[in-house]
Amino acid sequence: MSTLRLVLTRMLVLLFCIAMPTQALFVSEPKAPMPIIKEIFAEQTRISEKQVIKEGGPLVWTVYKKDSQGEIILGYAFETNDIARIPAYSGEPVNMLVAIDATGVYLGAKVLEHHEPIILAGIPESKLHKFTDQYDGLHVSDRLKVGGNKTENVIHLDGLSGATVTVMVMNVGIVKSATTVARALGIISASQEVIQPMGTIYPDIFEKANWTTLTGDGSIRKLYLNRKTVDEAFVGTAAEHVDEATAEQKQDMFAEVYFAQLNIPTIGRNLLGDSEYDYLISSLKPGEHALALMGSGYSFKGSGYVRGAIFDRIQILQNNNAFAFRDLDHSRIPDIYIEGAPSFSERSIFIVREHHQFNPASDWQLELLVRRQTGPLDSIFTSFKADYHTLDKYLDRPAVIMPEPELTLVQQVWKEKEVEVVILIILLVIVVMSLFFQDILVRHPTFMHNFRHAFLIVTVVFIGWSWGGQLSVVNVFTFLQSFMSDFSWDLFLLDPVIFILWGAAAVTMLLWGRAVYCGWLCPFGALQELMNVFARYIKIPQFELPWAVHERLWAIKYLILLALFGLSMESLALAEQFAEVEPFKTTFLLKFDREWPFVLYASVLLLINIFNRKFFCRYLCPLGAALSTSNNIRLFSWLRRRPECGQPCKTCAKECEIQAINPDGVINMRECHYCLDCQVTYFNEEKCPPLKKLARKKAKFKETEIPAVNVG
């Protein structure tokens, strides 16, 4: 027997080596980022060291290009592992180099290093690169999502079949890192914006008011600058001492600008008078608004203004948009009729055109640009801002729409898999209820077998091929590694179907042992059983190994489990490669779309199964070996036996297609798959010899029984 065991072990190792390509045994080598940065920024002339762009900020390479005017920034590059280390399927993050230009547009996203077994041995890396190519040309402010149903304001990226969890993690890593960098650089706002629906000005609400009233309640706002404030704004620049005020002049006024929204009746009628206001309103097209600017000191129009040009000293800021005014947007205010108004050197009306989508319900800012000449053609400018908030009494301001809270990756995945989760939970309830009422179910053999076969079809088609819900011994090693290091549930919650199946396996292992998962919920086990049932139906001959050989072959799967466990202690990535002894990835995740040795290996196992039911499960499956270790702690033992089972009756032992019943009649729960065939026989008076014997005794007793006669 020892010689036979050695020969079989060598055959297993040989088969495994044939089925495993050499390149699949090695982790993908990490790539250097600098050549990739130079490839993306082909016009670059200098790349800075990787450094923080501000205190506490992310590490970034800044890429420059030198031209006739000096160096300009082409963009930025950064590694996702420096900013957002998010564990992927393997438990390790996928490190990527991401490049954006100075405006926040993605220029490239390239994988530098990963430890994903699904990529290392299965999906070619070219498909991974094809996925990251989808980011080119998108903006860091875009909402990006992998797969899923089309939704408004969301750009959907094509996923990668068989590696959904991996690419979803990659997407979160890219987006989160890019958002962090863009916010630190000021490319995008540091906080989410609330949405203010368009407001409507009340056209008929008017109240007589003077200058003091309107400036006092904020209807008319003011931007005031003294010379000290302006001088301080240019400190440290080449224009620091240009037109600088003396100590005595520091408190002198530099500019005073009053501004208001003029098409509000209470403001416009009081400032312009009725006739001028009515003329202004009649000239406004739908969606247009009028602003009034009145000032002294530094001119907000500028002395260099020419017809057809843009007013380059003022602009309006609202909701991250900025817009300036042209000459056709401008007209002069001839007179101010409001009581108490001061005199101004400039009085202007500026029309905000419809295409700017100005919203009177949203706050806005007036920005005044101040420029100082540093040479005949050179100048430096700075800007000053003042806020404007339209009072509630002037308009109908709808309630703001708060942005939906950003879902975590786990929440996104579970929301995407909501239907699968509900259906899977229903299937699990059906299984558990069937086991609780198994004594009733097995009394109806035809229904029992049809029900079981239908459930196995669902397991193969939906749990296996559609949802990729095939557990693996790799999951066990990942859990152990995580438990011994920085444990986080997020890693396991990334695949809802796998998480629920592991939860179901844990519960059923505690109650009934390994049998329930292996017999009902394992897609590969279900596929083998259905194929063998069909083979028996068309009368394909079956072979069973002698009991002495069979019980010794059980040990192989435990030896494989120990070998893989030892490898995982040294290198989880290496253990994941050798875990290809399980044909699960080939069969269900990749659906036989991979290198021929893997397909051949899985096909050989399925071919053997046609002649010997569940050959792989019985002798080679390390997952089954791992699950069977729970046998000693199971709470229930509901498979009924009689004293005659095994001695002299061996009916159930002969009928058990996976030989899980010992010659003495004891069911080996480490090997049982809970098909319930033995329980069908147990209650069948036509098949169970002890029941048949008991039935004959009852019949004989009735034949010899003397009828009772009432003589009373």
PDB file of N, CA and C in Angstrom, residues 35-103:
ATOM      1  N   PRO A  35      10.209  55.319 -16.447  1.00  0.00           N
ATOM      2  CA  PRO A  35      10.053  55.153 -17.902  1.00  0.00           C
ATOM      3  C   PRO A  35       8.609  55.347 -18.359  1.00  0.00           C
ATOM      4  N   ILE A  36       7.663  54.956 -17.526  1.00  0.00           N
ATOM      5  CA  ILE A  36       6.251  55.113 -17.903  1.00  0.00           C
ATOM      6  C   ILE A  36       5.867  56.584 -17.900  1.00  0.00           C
ATOM      7  N   ILE A  37       6.368  57.344 -16.900  1.00  0.00           N
ATOM      8  CA  ILE A  37       6.088  58.785 -16.857  1.00  0.00           C
ATOM      9  C   ILE A  37       6.639  59.462 -18.109  1.00  0.00           C
ATOM     10  N   LYS A  38       7.850  59.096 -18.500  1.00  0.00           N
ATOM     11  CA  LYS A  38       8.457  59.699 -19.691  1.00  0.00           C
ATOM     12  C   LYS A  38       7.703  59.311 -20.963  1.00  0.00           C
ATOM     13  N   GLU A  39       7.141  58.122 -20.958  1.00  0.00           N
ATOM     14  CA  GLU A  39       6.365  57.690 -22.124  1.00  0.00           C
ATOM     15  C   GLU A  39       5.057  58.475 -22.229  1.00  0.00           C
ATOM     16  N   ILE A  40       4.397  58.702 -21.079  1.00  0.00           N
ATOM     17  CA  ILE A  40       3.125  59.432 -21.084  1.00  0.00           C
ATOM     18  C   ILE A  40       3.351  60.900 -21.429  1.00  0.00           C
ATOM     19  N   PHE A  41       4.378  61.507 -20.796  1.00  0.00           N
ATOM     20  CA  PHE A  41       4.698  62.910 -21.058  1.00  0.00           C
ATOM     21  C   PHE A  41       5.863  62.967 -22.056  1.00  0.00           C
ATOM     22  N   ALA A  42       5.547  62.727 -23.302  1.00  0.00           N
ATOM     23  CA  ALA A  42       6.607  62.629 -24.313  1.00  0.00           C
ATOM     24  C   ALA A  42       7.340  63.954 -24.507  1.00  0.00           C
ATOM     25  N   GLU A  43       6.693  65.098 -24.213  1.00  0.00           N
ATOM     26  CA  GLU A  43       7.294  66.410 -24.443  1.00  0.00           C
ATOM     27  C   GLU A  43       8.003  66.959 -23.208  1.00  0.00           C
ATOM     28  N   GLN A  44       8.065  66.193 -22.140  1.00  0.00           N
ATOM     29  CA  GLN A  44       8.655  66.697 -20.893  1.00  0.00           C
ATOM     30  C   GLN A  44      10.145  66.992 -21.054  1.00  0.00           C
ATOM     31  N   THR A  45      10.588  67.982 -20.298  1.00  0.00           N
ATOM     32  CA  THR A  45      12.019  68.305 -20.264  1.00  0.00           C
ATOM     33  C   THR A  45      12.599  68.127 -18.872  1.00  0.00           C
ATOM     34  N   ARG A  46      11.698  68.043 -17.852  1.00  0.00           N
ATOM     35  CA  ARG A  46      12.190  67.833 -16.477  1.00  0.00           C
ATOM     36  C   ARG A  46      11.087  67.205 -15.635  1.00  0.00           C
ATOM     37  N   ILE A  47      11.499  66.260 -14.791  1.00  0.00           N
ATOM     38  CA  ILE A  47      10.572  65.620 -13.855  1.00  0.00           C
ATOM     39  C   ILE A  47      11.132  65.805 -12.456  1.00  0.00           C
ATOM     40  N   SER A  48      10.340  66.366 -11.570  1.00  0.00           N
ATOM     41  CA  SER A  48      10.806  66.613 -10.210  1.00  0.00           C
ATOM     42  C   SER A  48      10.946  65.306  -9.441  1.00  0.00           C
ATOM     43  N   GLU A  49      11.561  65.385  -8.295  1.00  0.00           N
ATOM     44  CA  GLU A  49      11.563  64.244  -7.385  1.00  0.00           C
ATOM     45  C   GLU A  49      10.139  64.017  -6.866  1.00  0.00           C
ATOM     46  N   LYS A  50       9.863  62.799  -6.457  1.00  0.00           N
ATOM     47  CA  LYS A  50       8.552  62.541  -5.860  1.00  0.00           C
ATOM     48  C   LYS A  50       8.515  63.198  -4.488  1.00  0.00           C
ATOM     49  N   GLN A  51       7.615  64.141  -4.295  1.00  0.00           N
ATOM     50  CA  GLN A  51       7.593  64.915  -3.059  1.00  0.00           C
ATOM     51  C   GLN A  51       6.171  65.370  -2.757  1.00  0.00           C
ATOM     52  N   VAL A  52       5.940  65.738  -1.488  1.00  0.00           N
ATOM     53  CA  VAL A  52       4.613  66.221  -1.086  1.00  0.00           C
ATOM     54  C   VAL A  52       4.416  67.615  -1.658  1.00  0.00           C
ATOM     55  N   ILE A  53       3.219  67.872  -2.178  1.00  0.00           N
ATOM     56  CA  ILE A  53       2.954  69.164  -2.804  1.00  0.00           C
ATOM     57  C   ILE A  53       2.548  70.208  -1.777  1.00  0.00           C
ATOM     58  N   LYS A  54       2.156  69.770  -0.593  1.00  0.00           N
ATOM     59  CA  LYS A  54       1.949  70.680   0.530  1.00  0.00           C
ATOM     60  C   LYS A  54       2.013  69.848   1.795  1.00  0.00           C
ATOM     61  N   GLU A  55       2.141  70.485   2.930  1.00  0.00           N
ATOM     62  CA  GLU A  55       2.329  69.759   4.181  1.00  0.00           C
ATOM     63  C   GLU A  55       1.166  68.803   4.420  1.00  0.00           C
ATOM     64  N   GLY A  56       1.516  67.544   4.632  1.00  0.00           N
ATOM     65  CA  GLY A  56       0.493  66.534   4.863  1.00  0.00           C
ATOM     66  C   GLY A  56      -0.183  66.044   3.603  1.00  0.00           C
ATOM     67  N   GLY A  57       0.268  66.544   2.444  1.00  0.00           N
ATOM     68  CA  GLY A  57      -0.353  66.176   1.183  1.00  0.00           C
ATOM     69  C   GLY A  57       0.240  64.916   0.586  1.00  0.00           C
ATOM     70  N   PRO A  58      -0.249  64.506  -0.586  1.00  0.00           N
ATOM     71  CA  PRO A  58       0.220  63.275  -1.218  1.00  0.00           C
ATOM     72  C   PRO A  58       1.571  63.457  -1.903  1.00  0.00           C
ATOM     73  N   LEU A  59       2.246  62.341  -2.141  1.00  0.00           N
ATOM     74  CA  LEU A  59       3.516  62.336  -2.875  1.00  0.00           C
ATOM     75  C   LEU A  59       3.229  62.380  -4.366  1.00  0.00           C
ATOM     76  N   VAL A  60       3.883  63.322  -5.054  1.00  0.00           N
ATOM     77  CA  VAL A  60       3.579  63.553  -6.465  1.00  0.00           C
ATOM     78  C   VAL A  60       4.861  63.893  -7.222  1.00  0.00           C
ATOM     79  N   TRP A  61       4.967  63.379  -8.465  1.00  0.00           N
ATOM     80  CA  TRP A  61       5.970  63.867  -9.402  1.00  0.00           C
ATOM     81  C   TRP A  61       5.354  65.015 -10.197  1.00  0.00           C
ATOM     82  N   THR A  62       6.047  66.135 -10.303  1.00  0.00           N
ATOM     83  CA  THR A  62       5.590  67.238 -11.147  1.00  0.00           C
ATOM     84  C   THR A  62       6.405  67.218 -12.435  1.00  0.00           C
ATOM     85  N   VAL A  63       5.713  67.272 -13.569  1.00  0.00           N
ATOM     86  CA  VAL A  63       6.346  67.135 -14.876  1.00  0.00           C
ATOM     87  C   VAL A  63       6.330  68.496 -15.580  1.00  0.00           C
ATOM     88  N   TYR A  64       7.512  68.932 -16.052  1.00  0.00           N
ATOM     89  CA  TYR A  64       7.652  70.261 -16.646  1.00  0.00           C
ATOM     90  C   TYR A  64       8.046  70.164 -18.119  1.00  0.00           C
ATOM     91  N   LYS A  65       7.764  71.263 -18.820  1.00  0.00           N
ATOM     92  CA  LYS A  65       8.229  71.436 -20.188  1.00  0.00           C
ATOM     93  C   LYS A  65       8.789  72.845 -20.315  1.00  0.00           C
ATOM     94  N   LYS A  66       9.943  72.951 -20.920  1.00  0.00           N
ATOM     95  CA  LYS A  66      10.575  74.253 -21.077  1.00  0.00           C
ATOM     96  C   LYS A  66      10.246  74.819 -22.451  1.00  0.00           C
ATOM     97  N   ASP A  67       9.779  76.083 -22.459  1.00  0.00           N
ATOM     98  CA  ASP A  67       9.536  76.756 -23.720  1.00  0.00           C
ATOM     99  C   ASP A  67      10.168  78.137 -23.687  1.00  0.00           C
ATOM    100  N   SER A  68       9.811  78.978 -24.640  1.00  0.00           N
ATOM    101  CA  SER A  68      10.444  80.296 -24.749  1.00  0.00           C
ATOM    102  C   SER A  68      10.145  81.195 -23.558  1.00  0.00           C
ATOM    103  N   GLN A  69       9.045  80.955 -22.866  1.00  0.00           N
ATOM    104  CA  GLN A  69       8.669  81.784 -21.718  1.00  0.00           C
ATOM    105  C   GLN A  69       9.098  81.186 -20.389  1.00  0.00           C
ATOM    106  N   GLY A  70       9.793  80.091 -20.429  1.00  0.00           N
ATOM    107  CA  GLY A  70      10.230  79.435 -19.200  1.00  0.00           C
ATOM    108  C   GLY A  70       9.619  78.054 -19.077  1.00  0.00           C
ATOM    109  N   GLU A  71       9.582  77.520 -17.861  1.00  0.00           N
ATOM    110  CA  GLU A  71       9.031  76.192 -17.623  1.00  0.00           C
ATOM    111  C   GLU A  71       7.530  76.275 -17.352  1.00  0.00           C
ATOM    112  N   ILE A  72       6.808  75.383 -17.962  1.00  0.00           N
ATOM    113  CA  ILE A  72       5.385  75.258 -17.669  1.00  0.00           C
ATOM    114  C   ILE A  72       5.126  73.841 -17.174  1.00  0.00           C
ATOM    115  N   ILE A  73       4.070  73.687 -16.382  1.00  0.00           N
ATOM    116  CA  ILE A  73       3.736  72.370 -15.831  1.00  0.00           C
ATOM    117  C   ILE A  73       2.875  71.611 -16.832  1.00  0.00           C
ATOM    118  N   LEU A  74       3.365  70.450 -17.260  1.00  0.00           N
ATOM    119  CA  LEU A  74       2.584  69.590 -18.142  1.00  0.00           C
ATOM    120  C   LEU A  74       1.555  68.778 -17.365  1.00  0.00           C
ATOM    121  N   GLY A  75       1.919  68.352 -16.162  1.00  0.00           N
ATOM    122  CA  GLY A  75       1.001  67.537 -15.383  1.00  0.00           C
ATOM    123  C   GLY A  75       1.678  66.937 -14.177  1.00  0.00           C
ATOM    124  N   TYR A  76       1.017  65.924 -13.633  1.00  0.00           N
ATOM    125  CA  TYR A  76       1.485  65.307 -12.390  1.00  0.00           C
ATOM    126  C   TYR A  76       1.335  63.789 -12.498  1.00  0.00           C
ATOM    127  N   ALA A  77       2.182  63.078 -11.789  1.00  0.00           N
ATOM    128  CA  ALA A  77       2.114  61.618 -11.744  1.00  0.00           C
ATOM    129  C   ALA A  77       2.246  61.168 -10.297  1.00  0.00           C
ATOM    130  N   PHE A  78       1.611  60.060  -9.965  1.00  0.00           N
ATOM    131  CA  PHE A  78       1.640  59.573  -8.585  1.00  0.00           C
ATOM    132  C   PHE A  78       1.306  58.090  -8.573  1.00  0.00           C
ATOM    133  N   GLU A  79       1.702  57.426  -7.489  1.00  0.00           N
ATOM    134  CA  GLU A  79       1.411  56.008  -7.299  1.00  0.00           C
ATOM    135  C   GLU A  79       0.231  55.856  -6.360  1.00  0.00           C
ATOM    136  N   THR A  80      -0.674  54.958  -6.691  1.00  0.00           N
ATOM    137  CA  THR A  80      -1.862  54.763  -5.854  1.00  0.00           C
ATOM    138  C   THR A  80      -1.502  54.201  -4.481  1.00  0.00           C
ATOM    139  N   ASN A  81      -0.433  53.407  -4.402  1.00  0.00           N
ATOM    140  CA  ASN A  81      -0.047  52.852  -3.100  1.00  0.00           C
ATOM    141  C   ASN A  81       0.431  53.923  -2.128  1.00  0.00           C
ATOM    142  N   ASP A  82       0.869  55.077  -2.643  1.00  0.00           N
ATOM    143  CA  ASP A  82       1.290  56.171  -1.769  1.00  0.00           C
ATOM    144  C   ASP A  82       0.105  56.920  -1.174  1.00  0.00           C
ATOM    145  N   ILE A  83      -1.070  56.754  -1.791  1.00  0.00           N
ATOM    146  CA  ILE A  83      -2.214  57.581  -1.408  1.00  0.00           C
ATOM    147  C   ILE A  83      -3.397  56.744  -0.944  1.00  0.00           C
ATOM    148  N   ALA A  84      -3.716  55.683  -1.676  1.00  0.00           N
ATOM    149  CA  ALA A  84      -4.907  54.880  -1.358  1.00  0.00           C
ATOM    150  C   ALA A  84      -4.570  53.403  -1.514  1.00  0.00           C
ATOM    151  N   ARG A  85      -4.062  52.799  -0.453  1.00  0.00           N
ATOM    152  CA  ARG A  85      -3.730  51.369  -0.470  1.00  0.00           C
ATOM    153  C   ARG A  85      -4.997  50.576  -0.148  1.00  0.00           C
ATOM    154  N   ILE A  86      -5.628  50.043  -1.176  1.00  0.00           N
ATOM    155  CA  ILE A  86      -6.890  49.326  -1.002  1.00  0.00           C
ATOM    156  C   ILE A  86      -6.653  47.867  -1.378  1.00  0.00           C
ATOM    157  N   PRO A  87      -6.800  46.930  -0.432  1.00  0.00           N
ATOM    158  CA  PRO A  87      -6.541  45.519  -0.741  1.00  0.00           C
ATOM    159  C   PRO A  87      -7.470  45.004  -1.832  1.00  0.00           C
ATOM    160  N   ALA A  88      -6.918  44.221  -2.737  1.00  0.00           N
ATOM    161  CA  ALA A  88      -7.713  43.618  -3.802  1.00  0.00           C
ATOM    162  C   ALA A  88      -8.017  42.169  -3.432  1.00  0.00           C
ATOM    163  N   TYR A  89      -8.333  41.345  -4.438  1.00  0.00           N
ATOM    164  CA  TYR A  89      -8.760  39.970  -4.191  1.00  0.00           C
ATOM    165  C   TYR A  89      -7.699  39.167  -3.448  1.00  0.00           C
ATOM    166  N   SER A  90      -6.436  39.442  -3.736  1.00  0.00           N
ATOM    167  CA  SER A  90      -5.347  38.680  -3.120  1.00  0.00           C
ATOM    168  C   SER A  90      -5.046  39.128  -1.695  1.00  0.00           C
ATOM    169  N   GLY A  91      -5.638  40.230  -1.271  1.00  0.00           N
ATOM    170  CA  GLY A  91      -5.309  40.798   0.031  1.00  0.00           C
ATOM    171  C   GLY A  91      -4.258  41.874  -0.045  1.00  0.00           C
ATOM    172  N   GLU A  92      -3.620  42.018  -1.219  1.00  0.00           N
ATOM    173  CA  GLU A  92      -2.616  43.048  -1.452  1.00  0.00           C
ATOM    174  C   GLU A  92      -3.175  44.084  -2.424  1.00  0.00           C
ATOM    175  N   PRO A  93      -2.774  45.358  -2.291  1.00  0.00           N
ATOM    176  CA  PRO A  93      -3.269  46.370  -3.232  1.00  0.00           C
ATOM    177  C   PRO A  93      -2.628  46.226  -4.606  1.00  0.00           C
ATOM    178  N   VAL A  94      -3.325  46.738  -5.608  1.00  0.00           N
ATOM    179  CA  VAL A  94      -2.759  46.839  -6.951  1.00  0.00           C
ATOM    180  C   VAL A  94      -2.130  48.228  -7.057  1.00  0.00           C
ATOM    181  N   ASN A  95      -0.813  48.291  -7.213  1.00  0.00           N
ATOM    182  CA  ASN A  95      -0.135  49.588  -7.280  1.00  0.00           C
ATOM    183  C   ASN A  95      -0.127  50.077  -8.723  1.00  0.00           C
ATOM    184  N   MET A  96      -0.621  51.293  -8.926  1.00  0.00           N
ATOM    185  CA  MET A  96      -0.732  51.847 -10.273  1.00  0.00           C
ATOM    186  C   MET A  96      -0.089  53.226 -10.336  1.00  0.00           C
ATOM    187  N   LEU A  97       0.455  53.548 -11.484  1.00  0.00           N
ATOM    188  CA  LEU A  97       0.924  54.898 -11.759  1.00  0.00           C
ATOM    189  C   LEU A  97      -0.187  55.637 -12.490  1.00  0.00           C
ATOM    190  N   VAL A  98      -0.585  56.775 -11.955  1.00  0.00           N
ATOM    191  CA  VAL A  98      -1.644  57.579 -12.563  1.00  0.00           C
ATOM    192  C   VAL A  98      -1.050  58.927 -12.957  1.00  0.00           C
ATOM    193  N   ALA A  99      -1.381  59.393 -14.158  1.00  0.00           N
ATOM    194  CA  ALA A  99      -0.891  60.692 -14.649  1.00  0.00           C
ATOM    195  C   ALA A  99      -2.078  61.556 -15.029  1.00  0.00           C
ATOM    196  N   ILE A 100      -2.045  62.826 -14.594  1.00  0.00           N
ATOM    197  CA  ILE A 100      -3.070  63.793 -14.983  1.00  0.00           C
ATOM    198  C   ILE A 100      -2.377  65.049 -15.491  1.00  0.00           C
ATOM    199  N   ASP A 101      -3.086  65.821 -16.324  1.00  0.00           N
ATOM    200  CA  ASP A 101      -2.493  67.080 -16.768  1.00  0.00           C
ATOM    201  C   ASP A 101      -2.812  68.177 -15.760  1.00  0.00           C
ATOM    202  N   ALA A 102      -2.423  69.395 -16.068  1.00  0.00           N
ATOM    203  CA  ALA A 102      -2.562  70.492 -15.105  1.00  0.00           C
ATOM    204  C   ALA A 102      -4.010  70.877 -14.847  1.00  0.00           C
ATOM    205  N   THR A 103      -4.931  70.421 -15.701  1.00  0.00           N
ATOM    206  CA  THR A 103      -6.347  70.738 -15.509  1.00  0.00           C
ATOM    207  C   THR A 103      -7.133  69.586 -14.897  1.00  0.00           C
TER     208      THR A 103
END
